[in-house]
mmCIF file of C-alpha atoms in Angstrom:
data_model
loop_
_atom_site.group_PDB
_atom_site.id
_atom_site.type_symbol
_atom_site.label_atom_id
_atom_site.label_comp_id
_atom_site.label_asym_id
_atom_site.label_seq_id
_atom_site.Cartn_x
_atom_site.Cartn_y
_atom_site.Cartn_z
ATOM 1 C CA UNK A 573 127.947 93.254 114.831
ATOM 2 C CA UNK A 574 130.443 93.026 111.985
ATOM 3 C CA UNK A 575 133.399 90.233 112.979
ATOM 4 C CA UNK A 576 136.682 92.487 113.772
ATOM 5 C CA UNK A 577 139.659 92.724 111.798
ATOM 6 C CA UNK A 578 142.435 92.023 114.431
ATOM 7 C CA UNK A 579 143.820 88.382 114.634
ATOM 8 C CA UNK A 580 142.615 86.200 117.399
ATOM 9 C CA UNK A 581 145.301 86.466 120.210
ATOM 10 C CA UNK A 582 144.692 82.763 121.374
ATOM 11 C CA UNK A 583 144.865 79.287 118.741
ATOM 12 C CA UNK A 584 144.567 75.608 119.166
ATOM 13 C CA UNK A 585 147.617 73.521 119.315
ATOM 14 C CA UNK A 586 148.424 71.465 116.201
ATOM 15 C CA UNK A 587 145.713 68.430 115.834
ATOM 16 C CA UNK A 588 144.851 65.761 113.824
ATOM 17 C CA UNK A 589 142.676 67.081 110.996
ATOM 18 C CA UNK A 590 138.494 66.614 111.279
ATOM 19 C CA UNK A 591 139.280 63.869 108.266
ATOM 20 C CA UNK A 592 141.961 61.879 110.600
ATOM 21 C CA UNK A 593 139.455 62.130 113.613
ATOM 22 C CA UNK A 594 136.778 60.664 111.374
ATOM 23 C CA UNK A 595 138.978 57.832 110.501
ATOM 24 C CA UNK A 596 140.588 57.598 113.842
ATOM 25 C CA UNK A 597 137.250 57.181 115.784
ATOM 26 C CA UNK A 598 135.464 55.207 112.671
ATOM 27 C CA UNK A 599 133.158 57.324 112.675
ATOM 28 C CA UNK A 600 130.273 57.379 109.893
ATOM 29 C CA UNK A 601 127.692 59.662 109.693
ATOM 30 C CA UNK A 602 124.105 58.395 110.365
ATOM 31 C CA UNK A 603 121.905 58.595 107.590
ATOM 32 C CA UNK A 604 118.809 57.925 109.942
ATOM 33 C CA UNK A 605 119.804 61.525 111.959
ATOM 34 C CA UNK A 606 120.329 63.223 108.583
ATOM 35 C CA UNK A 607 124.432 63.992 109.631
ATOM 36 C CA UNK A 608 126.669 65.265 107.069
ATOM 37 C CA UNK A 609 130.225 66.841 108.534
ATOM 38 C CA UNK A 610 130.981 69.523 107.034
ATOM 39 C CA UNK A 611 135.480 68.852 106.957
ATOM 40 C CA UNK A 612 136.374 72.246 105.191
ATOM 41 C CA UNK A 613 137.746 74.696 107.940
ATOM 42 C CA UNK A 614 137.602 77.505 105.564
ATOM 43 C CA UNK A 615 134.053 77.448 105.323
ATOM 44 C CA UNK A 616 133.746 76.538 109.017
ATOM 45 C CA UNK A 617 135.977 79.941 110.001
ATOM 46 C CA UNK A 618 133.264 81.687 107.347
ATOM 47 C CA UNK A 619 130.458 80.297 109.475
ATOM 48 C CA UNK A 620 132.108 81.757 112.716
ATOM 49 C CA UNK A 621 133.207 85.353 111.428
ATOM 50 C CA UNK A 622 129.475 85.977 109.722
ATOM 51 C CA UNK A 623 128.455 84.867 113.484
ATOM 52 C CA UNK A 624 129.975 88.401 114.059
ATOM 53 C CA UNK A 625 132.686 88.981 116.722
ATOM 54 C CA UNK A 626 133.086 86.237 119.523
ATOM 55 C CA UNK A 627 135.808 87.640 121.309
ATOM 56 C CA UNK A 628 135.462 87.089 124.963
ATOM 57 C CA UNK A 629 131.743 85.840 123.821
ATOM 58 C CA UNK A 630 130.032 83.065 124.903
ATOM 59 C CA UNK A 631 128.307 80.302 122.758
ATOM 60 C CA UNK A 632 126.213 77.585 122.524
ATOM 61 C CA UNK A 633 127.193 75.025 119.666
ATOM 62 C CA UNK A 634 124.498 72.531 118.526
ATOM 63 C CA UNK A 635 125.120 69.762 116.886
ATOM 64 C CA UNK A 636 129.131 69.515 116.690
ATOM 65 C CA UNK A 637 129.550 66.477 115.633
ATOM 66 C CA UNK A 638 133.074 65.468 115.099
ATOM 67 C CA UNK A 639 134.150 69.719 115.578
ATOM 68 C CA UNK A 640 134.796 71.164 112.532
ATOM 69 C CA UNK A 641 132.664 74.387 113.626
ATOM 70 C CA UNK A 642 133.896 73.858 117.197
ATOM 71 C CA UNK A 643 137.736 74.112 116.286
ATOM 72 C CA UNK A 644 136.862 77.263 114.382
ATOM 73 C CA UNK A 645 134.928 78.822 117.279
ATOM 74 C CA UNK A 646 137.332 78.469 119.980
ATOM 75 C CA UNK A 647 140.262 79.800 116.899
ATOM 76 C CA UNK A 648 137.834 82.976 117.074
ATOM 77 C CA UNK A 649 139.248 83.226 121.138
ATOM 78 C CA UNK A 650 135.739 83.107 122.954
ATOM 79 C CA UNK A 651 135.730 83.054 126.513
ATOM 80 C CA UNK A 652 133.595 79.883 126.719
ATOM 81 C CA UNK A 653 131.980 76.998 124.374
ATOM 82 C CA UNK A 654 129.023 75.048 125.538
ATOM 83 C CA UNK A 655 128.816 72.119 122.759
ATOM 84 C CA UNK A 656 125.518 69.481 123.081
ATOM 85 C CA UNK A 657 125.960 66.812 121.199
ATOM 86 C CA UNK A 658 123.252 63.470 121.320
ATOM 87 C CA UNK A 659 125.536 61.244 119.943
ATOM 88 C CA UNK A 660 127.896 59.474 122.132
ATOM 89 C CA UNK A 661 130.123 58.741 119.038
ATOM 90 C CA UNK A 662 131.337 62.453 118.854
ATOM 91 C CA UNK A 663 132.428 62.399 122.329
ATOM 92 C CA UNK A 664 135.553 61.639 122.613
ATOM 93 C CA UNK A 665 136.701 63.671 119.604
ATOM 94 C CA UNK A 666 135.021 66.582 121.384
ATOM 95 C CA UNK A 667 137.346 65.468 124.632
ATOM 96 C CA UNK A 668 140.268 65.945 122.302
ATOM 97 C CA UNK A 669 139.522 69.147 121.949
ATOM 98 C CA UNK A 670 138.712 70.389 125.227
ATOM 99 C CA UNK A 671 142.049 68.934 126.520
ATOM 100 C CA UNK A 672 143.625 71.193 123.723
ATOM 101 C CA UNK A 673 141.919 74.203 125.188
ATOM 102 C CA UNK A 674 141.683 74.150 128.744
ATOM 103 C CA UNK A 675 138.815 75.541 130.478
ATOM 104 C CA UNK A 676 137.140 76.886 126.913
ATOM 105 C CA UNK A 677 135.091 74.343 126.161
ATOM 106 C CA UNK A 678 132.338 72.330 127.999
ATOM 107 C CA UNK A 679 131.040 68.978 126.743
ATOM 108 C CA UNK A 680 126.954 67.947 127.274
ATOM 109 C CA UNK A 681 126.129 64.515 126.108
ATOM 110 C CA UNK A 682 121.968 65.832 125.594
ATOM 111 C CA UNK A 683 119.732 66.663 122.908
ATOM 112 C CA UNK A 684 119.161 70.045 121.962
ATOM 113 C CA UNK A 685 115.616 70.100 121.959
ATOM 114 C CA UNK A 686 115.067 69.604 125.713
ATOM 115 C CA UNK A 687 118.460 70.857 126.656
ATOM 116 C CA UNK A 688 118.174 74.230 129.560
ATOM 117 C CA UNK A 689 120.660 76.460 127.954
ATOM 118 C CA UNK A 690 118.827 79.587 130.031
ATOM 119 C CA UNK A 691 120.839 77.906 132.713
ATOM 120 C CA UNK A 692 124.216 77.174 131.171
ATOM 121 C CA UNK A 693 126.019 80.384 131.643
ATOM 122 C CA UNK A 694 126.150 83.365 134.402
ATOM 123 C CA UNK A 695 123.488 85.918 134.999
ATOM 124 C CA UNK A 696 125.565 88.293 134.819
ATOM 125 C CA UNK A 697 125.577 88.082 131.037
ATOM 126 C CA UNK A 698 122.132 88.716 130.947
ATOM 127 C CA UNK A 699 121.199 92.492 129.127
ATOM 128 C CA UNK A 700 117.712 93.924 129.119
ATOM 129 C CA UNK A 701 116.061 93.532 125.617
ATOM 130 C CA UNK A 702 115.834 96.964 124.775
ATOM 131 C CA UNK A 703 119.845 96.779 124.760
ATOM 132 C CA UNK A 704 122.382 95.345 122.256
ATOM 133 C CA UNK A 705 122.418 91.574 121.791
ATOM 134 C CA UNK A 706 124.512 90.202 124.967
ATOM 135 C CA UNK A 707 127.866 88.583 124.341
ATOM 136 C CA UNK A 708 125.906 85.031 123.636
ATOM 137 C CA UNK A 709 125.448 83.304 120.416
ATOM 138 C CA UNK A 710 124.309 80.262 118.903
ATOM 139 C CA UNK A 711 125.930 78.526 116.194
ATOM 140 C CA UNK A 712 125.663 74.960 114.481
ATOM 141 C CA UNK A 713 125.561 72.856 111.478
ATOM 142 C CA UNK A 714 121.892 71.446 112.497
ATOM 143 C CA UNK A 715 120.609 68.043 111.483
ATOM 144 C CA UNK A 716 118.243 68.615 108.686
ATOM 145 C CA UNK A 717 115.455 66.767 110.558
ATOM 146 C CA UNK A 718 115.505 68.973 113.303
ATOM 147 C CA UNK A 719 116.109 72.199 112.004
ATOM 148 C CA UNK A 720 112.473 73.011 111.339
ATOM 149 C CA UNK A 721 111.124 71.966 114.773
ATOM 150 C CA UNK A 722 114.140 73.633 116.533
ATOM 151 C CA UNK A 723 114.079 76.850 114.918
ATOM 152 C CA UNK A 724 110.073 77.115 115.418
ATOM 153 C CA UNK A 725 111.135 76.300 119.303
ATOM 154 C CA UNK A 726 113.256 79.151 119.374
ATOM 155 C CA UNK A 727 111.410 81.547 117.719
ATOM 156 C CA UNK A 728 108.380 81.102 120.156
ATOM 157 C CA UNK A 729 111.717 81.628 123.130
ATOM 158 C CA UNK A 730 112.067 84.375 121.332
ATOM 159 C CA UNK A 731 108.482 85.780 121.657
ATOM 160 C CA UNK A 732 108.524 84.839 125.708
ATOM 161 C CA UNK A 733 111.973 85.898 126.073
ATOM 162 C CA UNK A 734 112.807 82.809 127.593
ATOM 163 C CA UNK A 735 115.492 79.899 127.041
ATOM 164 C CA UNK A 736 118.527 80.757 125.087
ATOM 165 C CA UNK A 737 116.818 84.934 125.171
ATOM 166 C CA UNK A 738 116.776 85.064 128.879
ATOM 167 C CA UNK A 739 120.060 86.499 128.328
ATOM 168 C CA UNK A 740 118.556 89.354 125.954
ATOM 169 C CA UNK A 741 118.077 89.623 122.084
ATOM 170 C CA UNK A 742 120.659 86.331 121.702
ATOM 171 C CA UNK A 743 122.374 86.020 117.893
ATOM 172 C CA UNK A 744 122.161 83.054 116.291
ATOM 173 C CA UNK A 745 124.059 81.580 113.043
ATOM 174 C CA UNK A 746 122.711 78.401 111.644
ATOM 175 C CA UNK A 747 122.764 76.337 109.018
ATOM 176 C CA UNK A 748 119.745 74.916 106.813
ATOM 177 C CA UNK A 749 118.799 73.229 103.932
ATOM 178 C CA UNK A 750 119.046 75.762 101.392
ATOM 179 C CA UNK A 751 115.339 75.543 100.291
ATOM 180 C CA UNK A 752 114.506 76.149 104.170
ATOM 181 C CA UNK A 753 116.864 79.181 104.404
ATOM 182 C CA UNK A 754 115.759 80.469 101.166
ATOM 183 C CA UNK A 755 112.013 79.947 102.919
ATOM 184 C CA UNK A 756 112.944 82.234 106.196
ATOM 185 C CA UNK A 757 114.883 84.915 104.106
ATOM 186 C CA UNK A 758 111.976 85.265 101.389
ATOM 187 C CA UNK A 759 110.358 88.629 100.733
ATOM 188 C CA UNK A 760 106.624 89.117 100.082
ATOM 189 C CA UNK A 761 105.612 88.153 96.585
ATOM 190 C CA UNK A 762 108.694 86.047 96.188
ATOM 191 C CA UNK A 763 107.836 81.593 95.465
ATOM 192 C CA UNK A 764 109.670 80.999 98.279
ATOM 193 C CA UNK A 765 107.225 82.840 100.474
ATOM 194 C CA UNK A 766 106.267 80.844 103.333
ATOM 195 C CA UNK A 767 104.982 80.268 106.996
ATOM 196 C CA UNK A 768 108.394 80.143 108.210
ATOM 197 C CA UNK A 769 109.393 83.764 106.701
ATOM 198 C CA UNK A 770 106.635 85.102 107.871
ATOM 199 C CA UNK A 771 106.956 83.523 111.625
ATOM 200 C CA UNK A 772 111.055 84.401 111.454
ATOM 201 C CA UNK A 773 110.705 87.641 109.832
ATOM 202 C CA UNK A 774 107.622 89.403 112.348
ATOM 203 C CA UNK A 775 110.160 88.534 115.429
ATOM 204 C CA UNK A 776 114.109 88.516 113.761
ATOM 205 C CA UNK A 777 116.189 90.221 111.249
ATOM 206 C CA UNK A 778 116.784 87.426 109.183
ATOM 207 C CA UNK A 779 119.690 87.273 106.581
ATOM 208 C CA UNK A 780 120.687 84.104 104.166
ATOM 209 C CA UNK A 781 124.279 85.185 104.364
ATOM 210 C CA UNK A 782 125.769 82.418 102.098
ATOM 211 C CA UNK A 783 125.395 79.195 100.080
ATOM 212 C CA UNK A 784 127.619 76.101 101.102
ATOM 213 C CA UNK A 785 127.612 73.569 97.848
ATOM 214 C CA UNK A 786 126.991 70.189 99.078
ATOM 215 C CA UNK A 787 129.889 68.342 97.824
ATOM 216 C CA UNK A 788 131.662 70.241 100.995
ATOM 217 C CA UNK A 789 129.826 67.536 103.148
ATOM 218 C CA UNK A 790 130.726 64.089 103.842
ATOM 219 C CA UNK A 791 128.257 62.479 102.802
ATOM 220 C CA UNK A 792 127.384 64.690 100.570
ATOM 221 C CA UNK A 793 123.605 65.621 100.552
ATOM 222 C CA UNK A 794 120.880 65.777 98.022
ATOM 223 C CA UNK A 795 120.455 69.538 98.236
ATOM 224 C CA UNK A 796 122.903 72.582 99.399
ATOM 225 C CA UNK A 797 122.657 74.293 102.636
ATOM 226 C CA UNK A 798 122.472 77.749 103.554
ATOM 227 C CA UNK A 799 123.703 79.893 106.587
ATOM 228 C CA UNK A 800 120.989 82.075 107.922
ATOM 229 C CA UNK A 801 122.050 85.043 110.575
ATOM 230 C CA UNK A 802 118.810 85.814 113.128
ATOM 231 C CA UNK A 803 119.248 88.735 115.243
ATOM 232 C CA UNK A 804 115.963 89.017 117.354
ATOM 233 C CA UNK A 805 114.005 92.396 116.818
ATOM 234 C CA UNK A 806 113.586 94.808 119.793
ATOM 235 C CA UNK A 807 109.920 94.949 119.032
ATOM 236 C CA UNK A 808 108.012 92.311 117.180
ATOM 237 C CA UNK A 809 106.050 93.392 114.379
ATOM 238 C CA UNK A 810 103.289 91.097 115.737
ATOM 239 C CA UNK A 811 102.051 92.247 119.262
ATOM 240 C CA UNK A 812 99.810 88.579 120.165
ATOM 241 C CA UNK A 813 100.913 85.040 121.566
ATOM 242 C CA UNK A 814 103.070 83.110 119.222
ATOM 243 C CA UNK A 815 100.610 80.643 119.165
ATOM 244 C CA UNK A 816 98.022 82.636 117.459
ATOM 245 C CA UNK A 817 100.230 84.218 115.068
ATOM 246 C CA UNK A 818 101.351 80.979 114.444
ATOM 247 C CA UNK A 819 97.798 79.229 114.283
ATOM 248 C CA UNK A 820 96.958 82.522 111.496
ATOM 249 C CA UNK A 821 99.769 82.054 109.227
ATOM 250 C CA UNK A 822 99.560 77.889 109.669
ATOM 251 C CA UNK A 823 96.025 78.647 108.228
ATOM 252 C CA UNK A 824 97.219 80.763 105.447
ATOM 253 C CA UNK A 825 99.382 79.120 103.896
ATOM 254 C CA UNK A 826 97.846 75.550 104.009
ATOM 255 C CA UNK A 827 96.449 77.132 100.937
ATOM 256 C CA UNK A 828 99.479 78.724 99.352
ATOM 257 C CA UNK A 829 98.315 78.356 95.842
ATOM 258 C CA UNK A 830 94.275 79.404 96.489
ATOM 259 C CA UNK A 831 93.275 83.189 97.462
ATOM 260 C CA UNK A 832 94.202 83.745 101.191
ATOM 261 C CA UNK A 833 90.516 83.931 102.111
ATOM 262 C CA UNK A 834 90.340 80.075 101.042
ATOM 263 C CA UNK A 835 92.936 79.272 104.480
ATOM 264 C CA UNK A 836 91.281 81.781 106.851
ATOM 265 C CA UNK A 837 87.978 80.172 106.431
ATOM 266 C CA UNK A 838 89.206 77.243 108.084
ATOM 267 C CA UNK A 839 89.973 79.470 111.644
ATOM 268 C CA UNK A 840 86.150 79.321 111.778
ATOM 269 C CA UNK A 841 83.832 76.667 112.293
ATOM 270 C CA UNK A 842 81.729 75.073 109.712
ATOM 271 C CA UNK A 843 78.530 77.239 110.598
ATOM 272 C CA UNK A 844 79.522 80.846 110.481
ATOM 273 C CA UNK A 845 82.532 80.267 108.287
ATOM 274 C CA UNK A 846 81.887 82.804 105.227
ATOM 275 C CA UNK A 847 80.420 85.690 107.329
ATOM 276 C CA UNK A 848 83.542 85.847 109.455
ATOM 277 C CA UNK A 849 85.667 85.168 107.353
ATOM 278 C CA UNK A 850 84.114 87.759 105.401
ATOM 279 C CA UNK A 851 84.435 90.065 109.157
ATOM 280 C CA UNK A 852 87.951 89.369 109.941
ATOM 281 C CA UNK A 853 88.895 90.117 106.361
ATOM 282 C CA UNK A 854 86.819 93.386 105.860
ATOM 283 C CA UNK A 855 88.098 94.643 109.788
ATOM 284 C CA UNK A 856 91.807 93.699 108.759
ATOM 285 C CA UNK A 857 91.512 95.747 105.046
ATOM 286 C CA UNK A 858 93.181 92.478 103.464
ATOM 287 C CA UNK A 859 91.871 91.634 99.620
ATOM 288 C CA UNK A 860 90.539 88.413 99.532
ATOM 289 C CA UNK A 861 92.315 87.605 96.412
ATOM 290 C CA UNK A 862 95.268 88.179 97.338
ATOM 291 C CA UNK A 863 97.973 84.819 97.203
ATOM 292 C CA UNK A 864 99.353 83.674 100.700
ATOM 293 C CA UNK A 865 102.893 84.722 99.670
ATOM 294 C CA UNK A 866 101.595 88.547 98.557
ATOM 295 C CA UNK A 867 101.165 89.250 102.054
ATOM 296 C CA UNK A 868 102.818 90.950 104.109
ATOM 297 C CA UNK A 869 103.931 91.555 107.891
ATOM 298 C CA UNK A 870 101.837 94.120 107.845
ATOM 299 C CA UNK A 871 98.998 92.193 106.081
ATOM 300 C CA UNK A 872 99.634 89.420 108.999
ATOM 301 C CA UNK A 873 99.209 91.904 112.050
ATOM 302 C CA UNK A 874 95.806 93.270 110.432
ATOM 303 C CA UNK A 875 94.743 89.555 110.672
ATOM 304 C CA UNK A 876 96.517 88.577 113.906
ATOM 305 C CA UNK A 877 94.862 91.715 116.239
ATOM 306 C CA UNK A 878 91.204 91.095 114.553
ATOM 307 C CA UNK A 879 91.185 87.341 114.981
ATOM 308 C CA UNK A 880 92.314 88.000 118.269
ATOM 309 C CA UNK A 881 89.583 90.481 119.214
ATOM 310 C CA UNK A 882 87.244 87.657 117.980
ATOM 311 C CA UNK A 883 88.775 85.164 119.868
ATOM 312 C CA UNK A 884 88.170 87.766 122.792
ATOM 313 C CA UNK A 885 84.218 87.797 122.057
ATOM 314 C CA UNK A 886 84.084 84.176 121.675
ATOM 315 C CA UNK A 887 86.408 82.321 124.029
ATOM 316 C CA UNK A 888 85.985 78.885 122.659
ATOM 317 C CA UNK A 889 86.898 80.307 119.311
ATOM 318 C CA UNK A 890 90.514 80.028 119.627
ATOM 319 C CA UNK A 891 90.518 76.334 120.541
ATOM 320 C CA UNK A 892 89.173 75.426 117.436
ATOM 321 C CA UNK A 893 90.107 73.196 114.677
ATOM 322 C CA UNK A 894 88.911 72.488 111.625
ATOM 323 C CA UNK A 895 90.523 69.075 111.482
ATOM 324 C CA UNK A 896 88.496 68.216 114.806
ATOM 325 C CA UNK A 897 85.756 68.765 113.160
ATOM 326 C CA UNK A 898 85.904 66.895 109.944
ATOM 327 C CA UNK A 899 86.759 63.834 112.130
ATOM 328 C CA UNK A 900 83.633 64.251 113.908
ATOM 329 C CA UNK A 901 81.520 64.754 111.159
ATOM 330 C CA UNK A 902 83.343 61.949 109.344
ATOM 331 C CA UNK A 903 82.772 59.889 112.892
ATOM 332 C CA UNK A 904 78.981 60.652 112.948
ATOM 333 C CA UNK A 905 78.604 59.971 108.982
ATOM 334 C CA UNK A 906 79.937 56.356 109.977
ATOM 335 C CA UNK A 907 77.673 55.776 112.608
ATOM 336 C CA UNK A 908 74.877 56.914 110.965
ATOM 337 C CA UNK A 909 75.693 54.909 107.987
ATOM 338 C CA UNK A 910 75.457 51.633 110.358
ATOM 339 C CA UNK A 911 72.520 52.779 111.728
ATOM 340 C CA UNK A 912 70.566 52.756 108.241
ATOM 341 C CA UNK A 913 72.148 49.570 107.397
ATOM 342 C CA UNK A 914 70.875 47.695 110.830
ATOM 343 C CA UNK A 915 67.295 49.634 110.012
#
């Protein structure tokens, strides 16, 4: 939904600027959670307006920190901010702001990982999927160390329809290192090809909307860091459990440089490996030469309903791990190797 043109009709008082609040509060951000504040509210009210229109809308901020993104989400006059922050240091900054704007804003002192957000605002928000996106969103500037693990999280909520997507097909703006954003934007063929497009892409529209350089963070990071725009698809292009897909792509791309064939092998165990690997590939129509990243969606359903209708014939088939395996031929290697030496 494109961000409207009309001004907002409701603004935040006059504060102290995100710089004085720093200062004021001594605060300093913490290497060891990978924080960087982003202090620039022209590229925080850029964040918010390619969030689309949050008039009367309802959103979920992770990660805000000292409120750069926050102040620019309640200028865009939303009907009600939910902000979860994990450290206690950004609280009372946060309080500063939510005394500003009465009754917008709601503070949790949680971590974003475990935190319910299914049940953090009214039912009656909730649209079926089929429908447009409901009037939630979820923004944030997101610690690069868990940006990876949360976005995998919410991709899989995605697939069940459950936490922040109980409400329906629930928008989310984010922010990445660019390499990662880059990685769930890339098309097939492109180097940046990856596990993560493919596991965004078969369940979201997924846009890299824009580059932030870094030197607009305090500290400034090693790398710059892209906004990515997810809009979850009505239908996913992969009908199976998210853990399979996920389990067939993992196995892919392990290999990202080899022919795919090399990574699907390793679905299978040891002893009927090559003839089906040789199955699932000839079933799914997939070249065996082809690279990881010159697949396709398309390419990954083929593989995703055949390993599954194997995994159907042989039950213990999914539960397997290659990994498992080496360690217990490594384990039984050992012990025969003391056995010959007490012989």
């Amino acid at each position: 939904m494109a961000a409207s043109g009309k001004l907002s009709t409701w603004r935040l008082p006059p504060l102290p600027t995100i710089r004085e609040i720093i200062k004021l509060l001594r605060l300093q951000a913490a290497k060891q959670l990978s924080q960087n504040f982003l202090l620039d509210l022209r590229l925080t009210d850029k964040i918010v307006r390619k969030a689309g229109n949050l008039t009367n809308a309802y959103v979920y901020e992770v990660g805000p920190g000292p409120g750069g993104i926050t102040r620019s989400i309640l200028n865009a006059d939303v009907a009600e901010l939910l902000v979860v922050e994990k450290d206690t240091r950004f609280i009372p900054g946060l309080q500063m702001l939510s005394d500003a704007a009465p009754g917008k804003l709601r503070i949790v002192h949680g971590d974003v990982l475990t935190f319910k957000v299914e049940k953090a605002f009214s039912e009656s928000l909730k649209r079926p999927w089929e429908d447009d996106p409901p009037d939630v969103h979820i923004i944030g500037n997101l610690p690069f160390s868990v940006s990876t693990p949360l976005i995998i999280k919410w991709l899989e909520n995605i697939s069940c329809r459950d936490g922040p997507f109980v409400y329906g097909r629930t928008q989310m703006t984010l922010t990445f290192q660019k390499e990662v954003a880059e990685r769930l934007a890339a098309n097939t063929g492109s180097k940046q090809r990856s596990r993560l497009s493919v596991m965004a892409q078969y369940l979201c529209n997924v846009r890299h909307i824009f580059t932030i350089p870094g030197r607009a963070f305090v500290p400034k990071p090693e790398v710059d860091v892209g906004v990515v725009h997810f809009t979850p698809l009505i239908q996913p292009k992969i009908e199976q459990p998210f853990k399979l897909v996920e389990k067939v792509v993992q196995n892919v791309f392990q290999f990202r440089r080899k022919y795919c064939h090399r990574g699907l092998r390793m679905l299978f165990p040891e002893a009927q490996r090559l003839e089906s690997t040789g199955r699932l590939l000839e079933l799914a129509d997939i070249d065996p030469t082809l690279r990881p990243c010159q697949l396709s969606i398309s390419h990954f359903k083929s593989l995703c309903d055949v390993y599954r209708k194997m995994c159907d014939e042989d039950p213990q088939l999914f539960a397997y791990n290659f990994r498992e395996e080496l360690k217990q031929r490594k384990s039984k290697n050992e012990e025969k190797e003391e056995d010959d030496a007490e012989n």
